[in-house]
Amino acid sequence: MKLEKIDIRGVQVCNVTLEGAVDYISEQLRNDIPTAVYTPNAEIVQLCIDNPSYYSIINSAELIVPDGVGVIKAAKILGTPLREKVAGVVLGERVLQLAAKENYPVFLFGGKDASRCEAGQSVADQCKNMMEKKYPGLNIIGTQDGYCKKEGPENDKTIEAVNASGASILFVCLGAPLQEKWIWENRDRMPGVKLFLGLGGSLDIYSGNTKRAPKIFIKLGLEWFYRLCCEPWRIKRMMQLPKFYFGTKSYKRKLKNKKTTK
Ligand code: UDP
């Protein structure tokens, strides 16, 4: 399946709906085509603008979906609107449903280890328990918390564990851009994995440790505000949002001026 890509300040975002993204993933899995899925928001696009070396990492994914109103607004400003926001956490859950239905074994990598969790169990293990109950037939064949080293011998162990598990789907939930960089650096070492998903804090949500914003916030495009109220430490990262928004407006103005002076 060929995807239409839209250039958002240098990041090649796919113009898909949630259903389109699920169909694409399902077809890639059926055809055994290795696929990475990234879900950039405005912060990540701004990170690429500020550090252009990230472009090749982010743009290396086969499926890049817009996870955030910032990216959707930017697409409108640029005159190339995207169909809809595709939230990574929702897409990830659809992938779990697909895995349960089609018998794809899943490995979960990321989230806090047991010593940092009140439940005395890592977030990934809590997530395994909850999701296997919620989706009968789902086989979460392995888990690894995200607080191990991401390079050297400790990282080799993570990769060996994934390979030994026989997983064909790997959730990498380390937060952006760490997870995208990790997938980019390591995907070729896991030939059995056909689908790599970089999904930030999704395991925290599936395991019930973090709540997603109420529907009204999501509908009004204010999920970021809800997250900020719950986790005020995000303020520094979120300052990237206005920088990206106004930067995109001025970028568009410059593009227009260039056209009219030609
Ligand atoms: N995390 C991890 N290893 C690390 C750093 C972070 O597993 O070295 C996890 C962290 O526990 C959290 C997730 O990565 O579950 C990041 O979540 P956040 O919501 O900040 O990510 P975002 O979706 O905003 O990129």
GROMACS .gro file of C-alpha atoms and ligand atoms in nm, residues 39 41 43-44 67 109-113 123 144-148 150 173-180 199-204 210 227 231 233-234 237, ligand 1:
model
   62
   39THR     CA    1   0.412   0.915   1.604
   41ASN     CA    2   0.413   1.560   1.777
   43GLU     CA    3   0.795   1.885   2.000
   44ILE     CA    4   0.959   1.624   1.781
   67ASP     CA    5   0.020   1.259   1.704
  109PHE     CA    6   1.004  -0.271   2.592
  110GLY     CA    7   0.989   0.041   2.811
  111GLY     CA    8   0.841   0.192   3.123
  112LYS     CA    9   0.948   0.184   3.486
  113ASP     CA   10   1.109  -0.122   3.641
  123VAL     CA   11   0.495  -0.121   3.407
  144GLN     CA   12   1.173  -0.551   2.940
  145ASP     CA   13   1.158  -0.232   3.147
  146GLY     CA   14   1.306   0.079   2.989
  147TYR     CA   15   1.556   0.167   3.259
  148CYS     CA   16   1.837  -0.049   3.127
  150LYS     CA   17   2.045   0.150   2.563
  173CYS     CA   18   0.812   0.295   2.481
  174LEU     CA   19   1.107   0.501   2.600
  175GLY     CA   20   0.981   0.851   2.515
  176ALA     CA   21   1.083   1.055   2.213
  177PRO     CA   22   1.340   1.087   2.062
  178LEU     CA   23   1.512   0.807   2.257
  179GLN     CA   24   1.277   0.536   2.125
  180GLU     CA   25   1.307   0.645   1.759
  199LEU     CA   26   0.492   0.482   2.149
  200GLY     CA   27   0.616   0.704   2.433
  201GLY     CA   28   0.412   0.675   2.751
  202SER     CA   29   0.153   0.431   2.611
  203LEU     CA   30   0.246   0.146   2.849
  204ASP     CA   31   0.178   0.382   3.142
  210THR     CA   32  -0.148   0.721   3.394
  227ARG     CA   33  -0.107   1.661   3.057
  231GLU     CA   34   0.259   1.675   3.503
  233TRP     CA   35   0.740   1.932   3.482
  234ARG     CA   36   0.643   1.910   3.113
  237ARG     CA   37   0.917   2.058   2.671
  263UDP     N1   38   1.119   0.575   2.983
  263UDP     C1   39   1.190   0.456   2.978
  263UDP     N2   40   1.325   0.460   2.981
  263UDP     C2   41   1.395   0.577   2.986
  263UDP     C3   42   1.321   0.699   2.989
  263UDP     C4   43   1.184   0.693   2.988
  263UDP     O1   44   1.130   0.349   2.970
  263UDP     O2   45   1.517   0.574   2.989
  263UDP     C5   46   0.973   0.567   2.977
  263UDP     C6   47   0.899   0.636   3.089
  263UDP     O3   48   0.889   0.550   3.201
  263UDP     C7   49   0.764   0.664   3.023
  263UDP     C8   50   0.801   0.682   2.877
  263UDP     O4   51   0.932   0.633   2.860
  263UDP     O5   52   0.684   0.551   3.034
  263UDP     C9   53   0.800   0.826   2.831
  263UDP     O6   54   0.672   0.875   2.844
  263UDP     P1   55   0.631   1.021   2.798
  263UDP     O7   56   0.486   1.033   2.819
  263UDP     O8   57   0.721   1.123   2.859
  263UDP     O9   58   0.668   1.014   2.643
  263UDP     P2   59   0.614   1.100   2.525
  263UDP    O10   60   0.497   1.021   2.476
  263UDP    O11   61   0.576   1.235   2.581
  263UDP    O12   62   0.731   1.099   2.432
   0.00000   0.00000   0.00000
